[in-house]
Short mmCIF file of C-alpha atoms in Angstrom, two decimals:
data_model
loop_
_atom_site.label_atom_id
_atom_site.label_comp_id
_atom_site.label_asym_id
_atom_site.label_seq_id
_atom_site.Cartn_x
_atom_site.Cartn_y
_atom_site.Cartn_z
CA UNK A 241 -3.19 -19.17 -2.03
CA UNK A 242 0.39 -19.41 -3.75
CA UNK A 243 3.22 -21.65 -2.81
CA UNK A 244 5.86 -19.74 -1.07
CA UNK A 245 9.27 -21.65 -1.00
CA UNK A 246 10.66 -22.45 2.34
CA UNK A 247 13.59 -20.39 2.27
CA UNK A 248 11.25 -17.50 1.51
CA UNK A 249 8.59 -18.43 4.03
CA UNK A 250 10.97 -19.02 7.21
CA UNK A 251 11.89 -15.73 6.82
CA UNK A 252 8.90 -14.19 6.21
CA UNK A 253 6.63 -15.51 8.92
CA UNK A 254 9.51 -13.30 10.74
CA UNK A 255 7.79 -10.10 9.85
CA UNK A 256 4.43 -8.93 10.72
CA UNK A 257 -10.47 11.47 11.51
CA UNK A 258 -11.28 11.50 8.04
CA UNK A 259 -11.92 14.88 8.08
CA UNK A 260 -10.92 17.52 5.78
CA UNK A 261 -7.70 19.87 6.18
CA UNK A 262 -8.13 22.70 5.87
CA UNK A 263 -4.78 24.22 5.90
CA UNK A 264 -0.94 23.07 5.23
CA UNK A 265 0.14 21.17 7.94
CA UNK A 266 3.04 22.95 9.54
CA UNK A 267 5.35 19.78 11.19
CA UNK A 268 7.53 20.53 14.28
CA UNK A 269 11.05 20.50 13.74
CA UNK A 270 11.92 17.05 12.68
CA UNK A 271 13.64 14.23 15.86
CA UNK A 272 17.16 13.89 16.56
CA UNK A 273 18.94 11.45 14.42
CA UNK A 274 18.56 8.04 16.42
CA UNK A 275 15.49 9.21 17.64
CA UNK A 276 11.76 8.59 15.76
CA UNK A 277 9.57 9.71 18.20
CA UNK A 278 7.75 11.69 19.29
CA UNK A 279 6.54 12.47 15.76
CA UNK A 280 7.25 15.92 14.24
CA UNK A 281 3.35 16.41 13.55
CA UNK A 282 3.08 15.76 17.25
CA UNK A 283 2.96 13.67 20.32
CA UNK A 284 -0.88 12.85 19.63
CA UNK A 285 -0.72 12.57 16.09
CA UNK A 286 -2.07 9.93 14.46
CA UNK A 287 -2.09 10.22 10.53
CA UNK A 288 1.76 11.02 10.14
CA UNK A 289 2.45 12.01 7.02
CA UNK A 290 -1.26 12.93 5.87
CA UNK A 291 -1.05 16.22 7.85
CA UNK A 292 0.35 17.40 4.41
CA UNK A 293 -3.13 16.92 2.58
CA UNK A 294 -5.36 20.33 2.21
CA UNK A 295 -7.79 21.44 0.00
CA UNK A 296 -4.72 23.50 -2.34
CA UNK A 297 -3.03 20.48 -2.75
CA UNK A 298 -6.81 18.23 -3.93
CA UNK A 299 -7.66 21.13 -6.82
CA UNK A 300 -3.70 21.20 -7.70
CA UNK A 301 -4.06 17.12 -8.37
CA UNK A 302 -7.80 17.71 -9.70
CA UNK A 303 -6.10 20.06 -12.82
CA UNK A 304 -4.28 17.01 -13.86
CA UNK A 305 -7.73 15.99 -14.86
CA UNK A 306 -7.45 16.20 -18.76
CA UNK A 307 -8.55 13.54 -20.71
CA UNK A 308 -10.89 12.00 -18.47
CA UNK A 309 -9.26 8.66 -18.29
CA UNK A 310 -9.61 6.81 -15.38
CA UNK A 311 -6.98 3.48 -14.47
CA UNK A 312 -8.07 0.70 -11.92
CA UNK A 313 -5.34 0.28 -9.75
CA UNK A 314 -6.38 -2.28 -7.49
CA UNK A 315 -6.52 -6.36 -8.80
CA UNK A 316 -9.63 -8.84 -8.16
CA UNK A 317 -8.95 -10.73 -4.74
CA UNK A 318 -9.89 -13.90 -4.48
CA UNK A 319 -9.30 -17.40 -3.14
CA UNK A 320 -6.17 -18.40 -5.50
CA UNK A 321 -4.47 -15.10 -4.48
CA UNK A 322 -0.99 -15.39 -3.64
CA UNK A 323 -0.18 -14.14 -0.64
CA UNK A 324 2.15 -13.26 3.03
CA UNK A 325 2.18 -16.80 4.80
CA UNK A 326 -0.11 -17.17 6.20
CA UNK A 327 -2.46 -15.07 4.68
CA UNK A 328 -5.65 -16.50 2.30
CA UNK A 329 -9.33 -14.91 1.44
CA UNK A 330 -12.21 -15.98 0.63
CA UNK A 331 -16.05 -15.35 -0.48
CA UNK A 332 -18.85 -17.65 0.28
CA UNK A 333 -22.21 -17.05 -1.43
CA UNK A 334 -25.51 -18.31 0.06
CA UNK A 335 -29.50 -17.95 -0.41
CA UNK A 336 -30.61 -17.84 2.88
CA UNK A 337 -33.37 -20.17 3.40
CA UNK A 338 -34.27 -20.93 -0.09
CA UNK A 339 -33.28 -24.76 -0.81
CA UNK A 340 -33.92 -26.01 -3.16
CA UNK A 341 -35.05 -23.68 -5.57
CA UNK A 342 -37.39 -21.91 -2.64
CA UNK A 343 -38.31 -18.34 -2.57
CA UNK A 344 -38.91 -15.51 0.51
CA UNK A 345 -42.32 -15.95 0.94
CA UNK A 346 -43.76 -13.14 -1.02
CA UNK A 347 -46.33 -12.77 -4.20
CA UNK A 348 -43.72 -11.34 -6.01
CA UNK A 349 -41.49 -14.41 -5.15
CA UNK A 350 -38.63 -12.55 -4.39
CA UNK A 351 -35.35 -13.91 -4.06
CA UNK A 352 -31.65 -12.59 -3.41
CA UNK A 353 -27.91 -14.12 -2.37
CA UNK A 354 -26.19 -13.08 0.44
CA UNK A 355 -21.75 -13.32 0.58
CA UNK A 356 -19.62 -13.56 3.34
CA UNK A 357 -16.11 -12.60 3.39
CA UNK A 358 -13.40 -14.89 5.51
CA UNK A 359 -10.11 -14.60 5.07
CA UNK A 360 -7.12 -11.63 5.99
CA UNK A 361 -7.16 -8.07 4.71
CA UNK A 362 -3.69 -8.32 3.95
CA UNK A 363 -4.29 -9.85 0.23
CA UNK A 364 -3.89 -8.30 -3.22
CA UNK A 365 -4.47 -4.73 -3.50
CA UNK A 366 -3.87 -3.10 0.48
CA UNK A 367 -3.04 -0.43 2.43
CA UNK A 368 -0.59 -0.60 5.54
CA UNK A 369 -1.63 1.24 8.28
CA UNK A 370 0.87 2.89 10.88
CA UNK A 371 -0.48 -0.15 13.43
CA UNK A 372 0.53 -3.04 10.77
CA UNK A 373 4.00 -2.90 11.58
CA UNK A 374 7.22 -1.54 13.89
CA UNK A 375 10.29 -1.85 15.57
CA UNK A 376 10.78 -3.72 18.97
CA UNK A 377 7.21 -3.41 19.32
CA UNK A 378 6.98 0.30 19.12
CA UNK A 379 4.33 1.93 16.63
CA UNK A 380 4.38 4.81 14.67
CA UNK A 381 4.72 8.42 17.20
CA UNK A 382 5.34 5.73 20.06
CA UNK A 383 2.73 3.71 20.25
CA UNK A 384 3.38 0.36 22.12
CA UNK A 385 1.59 -2.80 21.33
CA UNK A 386 0.64 -3.49 24.68
CA UNK A 387 -1.62 -0.31 24.70
CA UNK A 388 -2.91 -0.01 22.04
CA UNK A 389 -2.73 -3.43 20.02
CA UNK A 390 -5.90 -5.60 21.24
CA UNK A 391 -7.67 -8.62 19.25
CA UNK A 392 -10.64 -7.19 18.56
CA UNK A 393 -8.88 -4.40 16.88
CA UNK A 394 -6.12 -1.73 17.40
CA UNK A 395 -7.77 1.25 19.71
CA UNK A 396 -5.04 3.80 17.80
CA UNK A 397 -3.32 3.94 14.30
CA UNK A 398 -6.34 2.09 12.57
CA UNK A 399 -7.53 2.10 8.92
CA UNK A 400 -10.84 3.63 9.49
CA UNK A 401 -8.87 6.98 10.79
CA UNK A 402 -6.78 7.22 7.57
CA UNK A 403 -8.34 10.58 6.07
CA UNK A 404 -9.47 10.24 2.41
CA UNK A 405 -5.90 10.16 -0.02
CA UNK A 406 -6.99 12.58 -3.02
CA UNK A 407 -3.70 14.01 -4.21
CA UNK A 408 -1.06 14.21 -6.81
CA UNK A 409 -0.19 10.54 -7.94
CA UNK A 410 3.18 10.14 -9.65
CA UNK A 411 4.67 7.22 -11.75
CA UNK A 412 8.33 5.91 -11.72
CA UNK A 413 8.66 3.12 -14.44
CA UNK A 414 11.79 0.95 -13.51
CA UNK A 415 11.31 -0.99 -16.26
CA UNK A 416 11.89 1.42 -17.99
CA UNK A 417 14.97 2.52 -16.17
CA UNK A 418 17.09 -1.06 -16.85
CA UNK A 419 14.97 -1.40 -20.20
CA UNK A 420 13.35 -4.59 -19.68
CA UNK A 421 9.76 -5.65 -18.79
CA UNK A 422 10.43 -6.51 -15.64
CA UNK A 423 12.54 -6.54 -12.79
CA UNK A 424 13.47 -9.94 -11.00
CA UNK A 425 12.98 -11.04 -7.73
CA UNK A 426 15.33 -9.93 -5.22
CA UNK A 427 16.44 -7.00 -7.79
CA UNK A 428 17.10 -3.60 -5.25
CA UNK A 429 15.98 -0.28 -6.67
CA UNK A 430 17.99 2.14 -4.31
CA UNK A 431 18.29 6.51 -3.59
CA UNK A 432 20.85 6.85 -6.65
CA UNK A 433 18.35 4.44 -9.14
CA UNK A 434 15.23 6.28 -7.93
CA UNK A 435 16.54 9.71 -8.30
CA UNK A 436 18.35 8.70 -11.75
CA UNK A 437 14.60 7.51 -12.53
CA UNK A 438 12.80 10.31 -11.75
CA UNK A 439 15.17 12.76 -13.24
CA UNK A 440 15.15 11.36 -16.91
CA UNK A 441 11.50 10.67 -16.88
CA UNK A 442 10.74 14.15 -16.31
CA UNK A 443 9.04 12.78 -12.81
CA UNK A 444 9.11 15.85 -10.10
CA UNK A 445 7.96 14.62 -6.74
CA UNK A 446 6.29 17.52 -4.66
CA UNK A 447 5.18 17.64 -0.45
CA UNK A 448 1.97 15.53 -0.45
CA UNK A 449 2.24 13.07 -3.29
CA UNK A 450 1.71 9.46 -3.57
CA UNK A 451 4.09 7.49 -5.61
CA UNK A 452 3.75 4.50 -7.70
CA UNK A 453 6.93 2.36 -8.43
CA UNK A 454 6.37 -0.29 -11.95
CA UNK A 455 8.27 -3.27 -11.71
CA UNK A 456 6.58 -4.82 -13.77
CA UNK A 457 6.34 -7.58 -11.45
CA UNK A 458 2.14 -7.22 -11.48
CA UNK A 459 2.03 -9.41 -14.63
CA UNK A 460 3.22 -12.20 -12.59
CA UNK A 461 -0.49 -12.64 -11.06
CA UNK A 462 -1.95 -14.04 -13.50
CA UNK A 463 1.00 -16.04 -15.82
CA UNK A 464 2.89 -17.73 -12.31
CA UNK A 465 0.99 -16.82 -9.07
CA UNK A 466 3.54 -19.16 -7.50
CA UNK A 467 6.41 -16.74 -8.79
CA UNK A 468 4.56 -13.91 -7.89
CA UNK A 469 4.80 -14.71 -4.05
CA UNK A 470 8.04 -16.34 -4.21
CA UNK A 471 10.22 -13.60 -4.09
CA UNK A 472 9.94 -9.35 -5.61
CA UNK A 473 12.00 -6.20 -6.86
CA UNK A 474 12.26 -3.56 -4.73
CA UNK A 475 13.15 -1.09 -3.32
CA UNK A 476 15.95 -0.94 -0.32
CA UNK A 477 16.14 0.40 3.43
CA UNK A 478 18.17 3.62 2.20
CA UNK A 479 15.45 4.15 -1.03
CA UNK A 480 12.34 4.60 1.29
CA UNK A 481 14.05 6.81 3.78
CA UNK A 482 14.96 9.19 -0.15
CA UNK A 483 10.98 8.59 -0.60
CA UNK A 484 10.31 9.54 3.51
CA UNK A 485 12.26 12.81 2.96
CA UNK A 486 10.93 14.00 -0.07
CA UNK A 487 7.34 14.61 1.84
CA UNK A 488 5.07 11.97 0.61
CA UNK A 489 2.11 10.52 1.66
CA UNK A 490 2.35 7.16 0.66
CA UNK A 491 4.31 5.13 -1.51
CA UNK A 492 3.40 2.05 -3.53
CA UNK A 493 4.64 -0.65 -6.06
CA UNK A 494 3.44 -3.42 -8.29
CA UNK A 495 4.63 -5.67 -6.12
CA UNK A 496 3.44 -7.66 -3.05
CA UNK A 497 5.31 -5.65 -0.05
CA UNK A 498 6.91 -2.84 -2.16
CA UNK A 499 10.33 -4.25 -1.05
CA UNK A 500 13.75 -6.33 -2.85
CA UNK A 501 12.94 -9.96 -1.49
CA UNK A 502 14.99 -11.98 -0.72
CA UNK A 503 16.36 -9.59 1.37
CA UNK A 504 19.76 -7.89 0.61
CA UNK A 505 20.55 -8.62 4.62
CA UNK A 506 18.62 -11.89 5.28
CA UNK A 507 19.08 -10.22 9.34
CA UNK A 508 17.74 -7.23 8.68
CA UNK A 509 13.94 -8.04 7.44
CA UNK A 510 11.04 -5.21 6.60
CA UNK A 511 13.61 -2.13 7.16
CA UNK A 512 11.71 0.00 4.44
CA UNK A 513 8.54 -1.13 6.07
CA UNK A 514 9.96 0.56 9.68
CA UNK A 515 11.40 3.39 8.06
CA UNK A 516 8.34 4.72 6.24
CA UNK A 517 5.18 3.54 8.35
CA UNK A 518 6.85 3.76 11.84
CA UNK A 519 9.61 6.41 12.11
CA UNK A 520 7.97 8.61 8.91
CA UNK A 521 3.88 7.79 9.12
CA UNK A 522 4.10 7.10 5.44
CA UNK A 523 1.78 4.57 4.20
CA UNK A 524 2.65 1.64 2.16
CA UNK A 525 0.21 0.54 -0.98
CA UNK A 526 0.82 -3.25 -2.16
CA UNK A 527 -0.01 -4.49 -5.51
CA UNK A 528 -0.82 -1.76 -7.35
CA UNK A 529 -1.67 -3.01 -10.71
CA UNK A 530 0.31 0.24 -12.77
CA UNK A 531 0.63 -1.63 -16.28
CA UNK A 532 -2.01 0.67 -17.36
CA UNK A 533 -0.05 3.87 -16.30
CA UNK A 534 3.08 2.57 -17.32
CA UNK A 535 1.87 1.37 -20.82
CA UNK A 536 0.61 5.20 -21.76
CA UNK A 537 3.49 6.69 -20.32
CA UNK A 538 1.96 8.80 -17.53
CA UNK A 539 4.10 10.45 -15.61
CA UNK A 540 1.39 12.59 -12.91
CA UNK A 541 -2.11 12.00 -12.56
CA UNK A 542 -5.04 13.00 -9.73
CA UNK A 543 -4.47 9.83 -7.35
CA UNK A 544 -7.78 8.97 -5.16
CA UNK A 545 -8.56 6.46 -2.25
CA UNK A 546 -11.06 5.99 0.48
CA UNK A 547 -10.19 3.01 1.80
CA UNK A 548 -12.86 0.95 3.70
CA UNK A 549 -13.84 2.03 7.42
CA UNK A 550 -12.99 -0.77 9.40
CA UNK A 551 -13.01 -0.01 12.80
CA UNK A 552 -9.63 -1.23 14.31
CA UNK A 553 -8.10 -2.97 11.65
CA UNK A 554 -4.34 -2.94 10.43
CA UNK A 555 -4.72 -3.48 6.91
CA UNK A 556 -7.48 -3.39 4.26
CA UNK A 557 -8.17 -4.25 0.42
CA UNK A 558 -8.62 -1.71 -1.59
CA UNK A 559 -8.69 0.17 -5.26
CA UNK A 560 -7.29 3.22 -5.69
CA UNK A 561 -8.49 5.41 -8.95
CA UNK A 562 -5.89 7.23 -10.77
CA UNK A 563 -6.79 9.82 -13.56
CA UNK A 564 -5.83 11.33 -16.20
#
């Protein structure tokens, strides 16, 4: 894990039905201002904006594939990957009962290796479930931590309940918008910034889309991982509200937290996560490697994600794919 500044660490530590959908969801009326549950998709809903995905949306996205060009959006994860403290991840490889060159008893002298993962699921490229972050111990759709949060795994809102995410993806290139190769730590992206970048780059966001924001920050993973983990450019809460209002199913960025860190107001932390996850049921995708998409000037693409079905998990390491 890369080092974090003491001030940043102190601030950060404060945070903390897989089935095809056959018809376009018709959400109920939105809650009254200031009231964010029950969800517009129903009091028992667990999948939030993913209700907006349907076969027609998949077919629309599939028609974007014209070149057969595939982009890996995940990054390799290992022992040195910087992560939100105190997270870390490690793979340990073993050859059980095969000491000093021994093989498994057999005429064909079979050898094999196994591996063990030890770590947190919120390292590297990841998806946040609605059980990851809430408001005063209340999570998406009014689910209180005392009712579903268990050390053995959540009983609602877990990673295994997220439907496959096959939809149209769009890229908003903020490096192009600001005419520089990389935004700086703490640099804020507002709703107006997103609107202007989308307009200038010809990016149209539609209901059910996944929006990825390119800031250039992911480049630091390889050349300066310590700096990568100390802060990041990103959206503010107003931008989170704007994106949720567009009817998207997920928002991601090439940063580890999507929001700008250090926080503009140190007394209001991860407010964008609260707006997206808890209030609107919009998933968050972190550490997306958007470099190749930005380099190729991609504006829209087929986005595909089938996350690990880890029962009761609140996050998962992922490797989404973009196809053009």
